[in-house]
PDB file of C-alpha atoms in Angstrom:
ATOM      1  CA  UNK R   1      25.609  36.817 -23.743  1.00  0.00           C
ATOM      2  CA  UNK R   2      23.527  34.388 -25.952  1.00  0.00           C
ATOM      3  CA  UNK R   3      23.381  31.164 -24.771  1.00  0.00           C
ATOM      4  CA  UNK R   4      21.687  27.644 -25.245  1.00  0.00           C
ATOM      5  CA  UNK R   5      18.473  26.832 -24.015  1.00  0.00           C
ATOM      6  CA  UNK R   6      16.667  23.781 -23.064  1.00  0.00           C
ATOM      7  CA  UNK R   7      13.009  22.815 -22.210  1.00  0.00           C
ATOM      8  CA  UNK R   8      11.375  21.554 -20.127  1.00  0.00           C
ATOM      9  CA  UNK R   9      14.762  21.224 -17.029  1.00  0.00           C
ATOM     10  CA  UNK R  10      12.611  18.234 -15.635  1.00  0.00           C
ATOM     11  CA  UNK R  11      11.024  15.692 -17.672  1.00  0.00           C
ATOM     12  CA  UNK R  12       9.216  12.672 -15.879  1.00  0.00           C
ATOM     13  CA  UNK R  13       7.551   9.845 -17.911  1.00  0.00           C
ATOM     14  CA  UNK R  14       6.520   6.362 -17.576  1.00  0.00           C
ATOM     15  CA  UNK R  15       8.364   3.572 -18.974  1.00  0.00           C
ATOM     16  CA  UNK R  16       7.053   2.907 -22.505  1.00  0.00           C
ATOM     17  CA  UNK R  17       6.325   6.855 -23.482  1.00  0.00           C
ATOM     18  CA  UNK R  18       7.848   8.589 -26.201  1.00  0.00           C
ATOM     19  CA  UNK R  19       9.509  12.239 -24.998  1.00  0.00           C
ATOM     20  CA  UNK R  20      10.568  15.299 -26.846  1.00  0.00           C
ATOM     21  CA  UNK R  21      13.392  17.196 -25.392  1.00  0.00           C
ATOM     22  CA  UNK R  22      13.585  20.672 -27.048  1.00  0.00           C
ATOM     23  CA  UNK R  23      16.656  22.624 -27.408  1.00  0.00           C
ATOM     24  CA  UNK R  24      17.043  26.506 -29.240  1.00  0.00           C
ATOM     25  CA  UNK R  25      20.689  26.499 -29.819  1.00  0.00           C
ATOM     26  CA  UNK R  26      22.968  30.277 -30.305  1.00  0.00           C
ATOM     27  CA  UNK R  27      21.719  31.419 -33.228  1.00  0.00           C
ATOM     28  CA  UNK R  28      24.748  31.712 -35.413  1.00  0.00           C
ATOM     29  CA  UNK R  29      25.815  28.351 -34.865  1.00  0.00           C
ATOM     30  CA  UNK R  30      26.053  25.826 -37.459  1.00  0.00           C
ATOM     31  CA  UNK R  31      26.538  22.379 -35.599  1.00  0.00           C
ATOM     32  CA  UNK R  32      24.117  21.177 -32.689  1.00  0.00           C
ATOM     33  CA  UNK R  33      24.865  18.395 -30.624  1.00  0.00           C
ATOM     34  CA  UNK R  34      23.069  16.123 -28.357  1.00  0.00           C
ATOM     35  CA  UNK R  35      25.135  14.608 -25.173  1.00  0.00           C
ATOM     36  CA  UNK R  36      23.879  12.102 -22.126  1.00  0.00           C
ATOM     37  CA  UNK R  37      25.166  12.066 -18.846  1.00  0.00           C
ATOM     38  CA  UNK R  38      23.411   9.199 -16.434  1.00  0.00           C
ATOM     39  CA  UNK R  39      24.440  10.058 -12.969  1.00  0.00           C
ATOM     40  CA  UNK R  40      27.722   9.757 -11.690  1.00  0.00           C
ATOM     41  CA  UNK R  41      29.168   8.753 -15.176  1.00  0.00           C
ATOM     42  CA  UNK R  42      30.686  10.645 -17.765  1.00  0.00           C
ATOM     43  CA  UNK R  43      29.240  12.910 -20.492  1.00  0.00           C
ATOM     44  CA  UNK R  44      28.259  10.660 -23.542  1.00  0.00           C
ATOM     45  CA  UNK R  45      28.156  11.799 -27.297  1.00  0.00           C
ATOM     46  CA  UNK R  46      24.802  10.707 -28.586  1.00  0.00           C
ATOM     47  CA  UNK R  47      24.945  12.542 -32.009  1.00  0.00           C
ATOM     48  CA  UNK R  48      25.725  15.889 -34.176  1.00  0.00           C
ATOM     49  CA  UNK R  49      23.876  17.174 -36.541  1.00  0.00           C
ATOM     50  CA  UNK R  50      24.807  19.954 -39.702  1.00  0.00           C
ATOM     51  CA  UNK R  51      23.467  21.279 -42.540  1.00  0.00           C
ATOM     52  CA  UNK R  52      19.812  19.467 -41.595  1.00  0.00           C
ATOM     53  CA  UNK R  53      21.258  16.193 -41.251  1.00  0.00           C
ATOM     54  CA  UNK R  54      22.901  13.868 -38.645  1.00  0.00           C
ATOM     55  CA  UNK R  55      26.717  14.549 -39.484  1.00  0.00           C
ATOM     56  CA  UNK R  56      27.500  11.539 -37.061  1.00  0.00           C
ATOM     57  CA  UNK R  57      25.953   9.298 -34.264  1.00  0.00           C
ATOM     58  CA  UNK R  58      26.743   6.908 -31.669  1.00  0.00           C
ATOM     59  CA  UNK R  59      25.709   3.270 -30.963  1.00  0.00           C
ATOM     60  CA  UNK R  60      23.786   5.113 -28.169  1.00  0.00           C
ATOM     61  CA  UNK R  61      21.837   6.370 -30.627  1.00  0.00           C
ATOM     62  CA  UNK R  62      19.906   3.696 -31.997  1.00  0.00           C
ATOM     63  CA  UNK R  63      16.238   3.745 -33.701  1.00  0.00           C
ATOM     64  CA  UNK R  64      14.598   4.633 -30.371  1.00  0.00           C
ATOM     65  CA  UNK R  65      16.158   8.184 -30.934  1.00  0.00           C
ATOM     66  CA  UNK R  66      15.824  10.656 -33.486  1.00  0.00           C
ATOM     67  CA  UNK R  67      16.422  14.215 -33.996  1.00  0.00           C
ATOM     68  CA  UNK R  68      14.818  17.146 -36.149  1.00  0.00           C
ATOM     69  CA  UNK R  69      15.159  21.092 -36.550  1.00  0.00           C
ATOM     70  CA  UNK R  70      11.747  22.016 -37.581  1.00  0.00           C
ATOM     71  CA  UNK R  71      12.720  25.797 -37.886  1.00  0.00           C
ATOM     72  CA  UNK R  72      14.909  28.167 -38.214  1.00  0.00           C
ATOM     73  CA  UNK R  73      15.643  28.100 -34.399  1.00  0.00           C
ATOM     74  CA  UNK R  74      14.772  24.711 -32.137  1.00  0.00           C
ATOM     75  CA  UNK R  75      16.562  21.504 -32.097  1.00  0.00           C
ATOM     76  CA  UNK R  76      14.877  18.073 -30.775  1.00  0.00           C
ATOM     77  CA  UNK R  77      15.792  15.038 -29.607  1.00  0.00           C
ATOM     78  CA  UNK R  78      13.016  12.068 -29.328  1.00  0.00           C
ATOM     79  CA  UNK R  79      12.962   9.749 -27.489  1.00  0.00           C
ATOM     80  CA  UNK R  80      10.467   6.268 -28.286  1.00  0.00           C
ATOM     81  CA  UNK R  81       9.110   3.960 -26.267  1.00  0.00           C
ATOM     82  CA  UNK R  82      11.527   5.502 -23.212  1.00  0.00           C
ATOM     83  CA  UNK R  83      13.118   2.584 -20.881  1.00  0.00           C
ATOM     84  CA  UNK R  84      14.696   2.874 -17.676  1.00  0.00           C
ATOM     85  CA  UNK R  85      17.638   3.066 -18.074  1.00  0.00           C
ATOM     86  CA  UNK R  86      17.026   5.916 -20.230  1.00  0.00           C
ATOM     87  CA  UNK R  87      17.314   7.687 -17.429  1.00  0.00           C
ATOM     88  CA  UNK R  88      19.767  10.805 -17.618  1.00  0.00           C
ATOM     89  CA  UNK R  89      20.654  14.505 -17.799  1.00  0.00           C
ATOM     90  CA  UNK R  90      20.262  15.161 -21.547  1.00  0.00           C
ATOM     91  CA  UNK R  91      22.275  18.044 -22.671  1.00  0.00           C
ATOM     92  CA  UNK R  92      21.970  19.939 -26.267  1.00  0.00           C
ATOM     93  CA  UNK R  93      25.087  21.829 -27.264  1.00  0.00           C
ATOM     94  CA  UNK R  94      26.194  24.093 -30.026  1.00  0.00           C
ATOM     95  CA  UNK R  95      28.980  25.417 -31.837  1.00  0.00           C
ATOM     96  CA  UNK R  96      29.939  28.178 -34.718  1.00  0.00           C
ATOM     97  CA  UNK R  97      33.147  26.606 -35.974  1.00  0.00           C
ATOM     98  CA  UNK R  98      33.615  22.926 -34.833  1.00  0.00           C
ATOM     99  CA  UNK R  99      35.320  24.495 -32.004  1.00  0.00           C
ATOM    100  CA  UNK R 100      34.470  25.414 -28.212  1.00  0.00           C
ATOM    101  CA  UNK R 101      31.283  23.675 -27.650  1.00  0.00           C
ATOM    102  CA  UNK R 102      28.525  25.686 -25.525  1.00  0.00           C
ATOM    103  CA  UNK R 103      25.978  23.994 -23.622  1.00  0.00           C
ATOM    104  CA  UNK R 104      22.757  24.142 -22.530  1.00  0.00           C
ATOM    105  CA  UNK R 105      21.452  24.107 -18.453  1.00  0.00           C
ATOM    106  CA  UNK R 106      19.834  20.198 -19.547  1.00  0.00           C
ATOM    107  CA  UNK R 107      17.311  18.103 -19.305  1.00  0.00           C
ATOM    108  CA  UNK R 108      16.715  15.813 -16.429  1.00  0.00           C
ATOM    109  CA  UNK R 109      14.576  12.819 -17.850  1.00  0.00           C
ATOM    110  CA  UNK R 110      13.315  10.441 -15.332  1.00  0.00           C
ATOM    111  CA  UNK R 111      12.029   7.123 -16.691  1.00  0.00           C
ATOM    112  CA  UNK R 112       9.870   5.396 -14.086  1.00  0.00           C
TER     113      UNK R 112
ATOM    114  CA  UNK H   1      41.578   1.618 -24.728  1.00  0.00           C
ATOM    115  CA  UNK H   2      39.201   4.455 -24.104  1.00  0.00           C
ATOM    116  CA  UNK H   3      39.608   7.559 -26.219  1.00  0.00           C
ATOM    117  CA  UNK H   4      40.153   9.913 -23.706  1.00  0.00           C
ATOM    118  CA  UNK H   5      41.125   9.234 -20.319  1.00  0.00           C
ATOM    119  CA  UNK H   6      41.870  11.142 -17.011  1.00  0.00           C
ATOM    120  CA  UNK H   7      43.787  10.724 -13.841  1.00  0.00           C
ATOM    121  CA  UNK H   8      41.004   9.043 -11.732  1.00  0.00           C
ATOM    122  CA  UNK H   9      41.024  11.495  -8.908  1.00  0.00           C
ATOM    123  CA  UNK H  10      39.550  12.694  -6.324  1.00  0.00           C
ATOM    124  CA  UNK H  11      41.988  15.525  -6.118  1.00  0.00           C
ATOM    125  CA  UNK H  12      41.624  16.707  -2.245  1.00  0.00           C
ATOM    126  CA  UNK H  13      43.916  19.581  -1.897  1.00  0.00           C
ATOM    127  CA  UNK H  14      44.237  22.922   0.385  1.00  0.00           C
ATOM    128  CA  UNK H  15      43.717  26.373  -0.572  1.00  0.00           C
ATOM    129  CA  UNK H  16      46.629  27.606  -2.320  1.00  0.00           C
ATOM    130  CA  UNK H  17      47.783  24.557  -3.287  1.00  0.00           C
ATOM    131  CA  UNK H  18      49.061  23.729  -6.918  1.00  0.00           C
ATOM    132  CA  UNK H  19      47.031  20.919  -8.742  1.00  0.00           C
ATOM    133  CA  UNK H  20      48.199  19.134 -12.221  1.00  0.00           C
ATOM    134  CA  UNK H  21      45.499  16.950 -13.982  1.00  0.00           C
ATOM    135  CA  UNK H  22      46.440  14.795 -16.718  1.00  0.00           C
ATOM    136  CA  UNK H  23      44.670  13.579 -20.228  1.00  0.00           C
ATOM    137  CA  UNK H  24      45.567  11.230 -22.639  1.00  0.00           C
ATOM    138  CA  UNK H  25      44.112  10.759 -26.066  1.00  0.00           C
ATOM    139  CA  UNK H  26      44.116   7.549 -28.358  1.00  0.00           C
ATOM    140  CA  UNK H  27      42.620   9.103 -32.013  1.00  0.00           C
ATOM    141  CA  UNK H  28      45.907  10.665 -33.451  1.00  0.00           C
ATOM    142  CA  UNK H  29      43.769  12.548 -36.031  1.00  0.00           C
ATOM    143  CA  UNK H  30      42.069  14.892 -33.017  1.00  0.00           C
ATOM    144  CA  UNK H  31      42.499  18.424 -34.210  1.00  0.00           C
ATOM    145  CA  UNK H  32      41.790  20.086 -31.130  1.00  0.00           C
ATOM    146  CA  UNK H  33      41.514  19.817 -27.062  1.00  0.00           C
ATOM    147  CA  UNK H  34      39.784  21.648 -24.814  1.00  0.00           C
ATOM    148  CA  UNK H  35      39.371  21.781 -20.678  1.00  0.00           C
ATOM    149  CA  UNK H  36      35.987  22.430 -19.311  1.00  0.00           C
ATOM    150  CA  UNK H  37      34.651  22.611 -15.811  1.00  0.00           C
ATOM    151  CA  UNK H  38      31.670  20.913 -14.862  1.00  0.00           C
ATOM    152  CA  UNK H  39      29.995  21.778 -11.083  1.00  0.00           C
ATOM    153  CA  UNK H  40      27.892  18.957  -9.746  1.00  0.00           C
ATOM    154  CA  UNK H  41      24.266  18.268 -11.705  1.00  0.00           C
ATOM    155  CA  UNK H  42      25.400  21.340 -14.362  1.00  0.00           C
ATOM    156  CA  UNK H  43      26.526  21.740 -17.863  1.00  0.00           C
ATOM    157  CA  UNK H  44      30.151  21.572 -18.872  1.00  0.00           C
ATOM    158  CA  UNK H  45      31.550  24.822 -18.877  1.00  0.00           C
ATOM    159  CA  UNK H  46      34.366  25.625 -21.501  1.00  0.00           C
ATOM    160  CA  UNK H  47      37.722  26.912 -19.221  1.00  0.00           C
ATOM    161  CA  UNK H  48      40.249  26.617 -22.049  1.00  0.00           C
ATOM    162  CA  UNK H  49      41.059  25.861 -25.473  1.00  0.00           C
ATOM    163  CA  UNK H  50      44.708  23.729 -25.492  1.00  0.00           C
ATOM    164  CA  UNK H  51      47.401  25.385 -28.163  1.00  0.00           C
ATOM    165  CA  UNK H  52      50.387  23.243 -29.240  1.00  0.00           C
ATOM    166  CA  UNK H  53      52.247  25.780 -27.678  1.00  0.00           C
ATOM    167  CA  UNK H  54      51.187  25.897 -24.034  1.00  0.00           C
ATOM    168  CA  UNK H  55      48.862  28.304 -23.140  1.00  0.00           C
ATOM    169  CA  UNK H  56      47.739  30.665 -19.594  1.00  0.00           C
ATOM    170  CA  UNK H  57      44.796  32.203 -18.719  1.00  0.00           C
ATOM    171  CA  UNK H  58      45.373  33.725 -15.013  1.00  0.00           C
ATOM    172  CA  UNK H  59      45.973  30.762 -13.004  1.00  0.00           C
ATOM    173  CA  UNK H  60      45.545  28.321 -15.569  1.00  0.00           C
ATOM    174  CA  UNK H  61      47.759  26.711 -17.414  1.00  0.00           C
ATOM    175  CA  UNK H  62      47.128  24.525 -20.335  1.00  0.00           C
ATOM    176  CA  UNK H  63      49.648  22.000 -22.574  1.00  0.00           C
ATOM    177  CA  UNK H  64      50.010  19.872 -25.043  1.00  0.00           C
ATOM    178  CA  UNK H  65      51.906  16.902 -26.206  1.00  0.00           C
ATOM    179  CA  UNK H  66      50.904  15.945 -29.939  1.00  0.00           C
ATOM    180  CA  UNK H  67      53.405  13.314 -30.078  1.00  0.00           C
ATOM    181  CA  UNK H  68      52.471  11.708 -26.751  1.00  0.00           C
ATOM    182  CA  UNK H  69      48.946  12.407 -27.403  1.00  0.00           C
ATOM    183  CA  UNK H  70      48.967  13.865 -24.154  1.00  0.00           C
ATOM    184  CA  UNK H  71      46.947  17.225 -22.015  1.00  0.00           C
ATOM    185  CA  UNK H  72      47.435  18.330 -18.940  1.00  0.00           C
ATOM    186  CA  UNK H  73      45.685  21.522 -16.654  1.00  0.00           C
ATOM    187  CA  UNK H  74      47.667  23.213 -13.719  1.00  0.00           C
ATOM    188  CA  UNK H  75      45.593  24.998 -11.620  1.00  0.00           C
ATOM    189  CA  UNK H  76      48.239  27.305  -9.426  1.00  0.00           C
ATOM    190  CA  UNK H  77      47.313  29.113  -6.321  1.00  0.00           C
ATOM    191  CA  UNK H  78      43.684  26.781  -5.683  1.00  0.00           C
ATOM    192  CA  UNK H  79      40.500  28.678  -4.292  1.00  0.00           C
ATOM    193  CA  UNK H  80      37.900  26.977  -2.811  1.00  0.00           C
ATOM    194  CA  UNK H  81      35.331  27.885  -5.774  1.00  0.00           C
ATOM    195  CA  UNK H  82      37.543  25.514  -8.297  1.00  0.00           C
ATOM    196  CA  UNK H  83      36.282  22.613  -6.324  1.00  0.00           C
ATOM    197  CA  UNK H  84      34.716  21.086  -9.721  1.00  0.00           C
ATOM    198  CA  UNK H  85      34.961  18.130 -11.965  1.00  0.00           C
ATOM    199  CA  UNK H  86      37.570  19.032 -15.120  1.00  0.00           C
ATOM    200  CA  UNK H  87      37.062  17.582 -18.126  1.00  0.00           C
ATOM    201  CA  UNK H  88      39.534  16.681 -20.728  1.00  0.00           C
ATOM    202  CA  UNK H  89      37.758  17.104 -24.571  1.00  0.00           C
ATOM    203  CA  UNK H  90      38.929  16.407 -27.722  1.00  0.00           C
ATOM    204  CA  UNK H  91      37.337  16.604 -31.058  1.00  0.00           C
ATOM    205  CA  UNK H  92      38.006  15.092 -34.260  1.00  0.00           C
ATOM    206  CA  UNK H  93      35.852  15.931 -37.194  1.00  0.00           C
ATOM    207  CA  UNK H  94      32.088  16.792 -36.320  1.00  0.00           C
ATOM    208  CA  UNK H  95      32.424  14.741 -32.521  1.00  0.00           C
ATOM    209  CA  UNK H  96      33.707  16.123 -28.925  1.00  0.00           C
ATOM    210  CA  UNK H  97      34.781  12.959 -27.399  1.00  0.00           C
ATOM    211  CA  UNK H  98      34.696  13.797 -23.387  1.00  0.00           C
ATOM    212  CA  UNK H  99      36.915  12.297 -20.724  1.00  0.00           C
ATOM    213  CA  UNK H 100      35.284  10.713 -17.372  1.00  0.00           C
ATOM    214  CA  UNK H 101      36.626  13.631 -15.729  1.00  0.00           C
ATOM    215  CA  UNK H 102      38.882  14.356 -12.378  1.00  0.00           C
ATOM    216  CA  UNK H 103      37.233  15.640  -9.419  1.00  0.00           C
ATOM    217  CA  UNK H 104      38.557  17.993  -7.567  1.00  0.00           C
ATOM    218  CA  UNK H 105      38.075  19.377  -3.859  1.00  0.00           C
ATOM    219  CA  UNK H 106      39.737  22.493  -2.543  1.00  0.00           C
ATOM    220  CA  UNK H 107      39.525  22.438   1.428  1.00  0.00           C
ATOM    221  CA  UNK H 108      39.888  25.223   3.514  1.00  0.00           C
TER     222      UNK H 108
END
């Protein structure tokens, strides 16, 4: 069963760093989506992307994120000048038709 | 008021048990609704799509309430392995808005 995949699962950095988490969604699918969930809260849309471009974005997402799809295949989410409270399992998700979202295993980023 | 929101749980029930979780939306333009299961420090897992007409899968039972903006999840006949946090999701347009969720413990 095709599925979506995420790299690295752990990410540690130091306060300050920029990160790229990396994400190869199903390979049909036409919208790719980046979530947050910090640790005990609940999962947080961060932003969607179609077509090449951000379709829509939270006011998580600020200018300390940005996203790209290089290829034909990966989808990444940067991170700049990481903080604390940054801190979070990152999760990339895709979907076909704009319905049933699939997700990825995550990203755990740790910002010390 | 939040978008989506959930009966705050924890749920503690015994096996066997029936369990009904509750959602309530605020955008009256979502299109559609989903439930998904997420275990502790995994990924959501899709469980069901919601249909305006009620919908089953096995011991699942999903419905919806357009006019109350209103979802709800019955879980008959509980096993221990649904122990889980369900999620209540509803998109409109190009964004799955996610509810905090209702935890729920099966006990032998």
């Amino acid at each position: 069963e095709p599925e979506v995949t995420q790299t690295p699962s752990h990410q540690v950095t130091q306060m300050g760093q920029e990160v790229i988490l990396r994400c190869v969604p199903i390979s049909n699918h036409l919208y790719f989506y980046w979530y947050r969930q910090i640790l005990g809260q609940k999962v947080e849309f961060l932003v969607s992307f179609y077509n090449n471009e951000i379709s829509e974005k939270s006011e998580i997402f600020d200018d300390q994120f940005s996203v790209e799809r290089p290829d034909g295949s990966n989808f990444t989410l940067k991170i700049r000048s990481t903080k604390l409270e940054d801190s979070a399992m990152y999760f990339c998700a895709s979907t076909r038709s704009n319905e049933k979202l699939f997700f990825g295993s995550g990203t755990q980023l740790s910002v010390l | 008021r939040k978008e989506v929101e959930q009966d705050p749980g924890p749920f503690n029930v015994p096996e066997g048990a029936t369990v009904a979780f509750n959602c309530t939306y605020s955008n009256s333009a979502s299109q559609s609704f989903f439930w998904y299961r997420q275990d502790c420090r995994k990924e959501p897992k899709l469980l069901m799509s919601v249909y305006s007409s009620g919908n089953e899968d096995g011991r699942f039972t999903a419905q919806l309430n357009r006019a109350s903006q209103y979802i709800s999840l019955l879980i008959r006949d509980s096993k221990l392995s649904d122990s889980a946090t369900y999620l209540c999701v509803v998109n409109h347009g190009q964004n799955f808005v996610f509810g905090p969720g209702t935890r729920l413990s099966v006990l032998p």
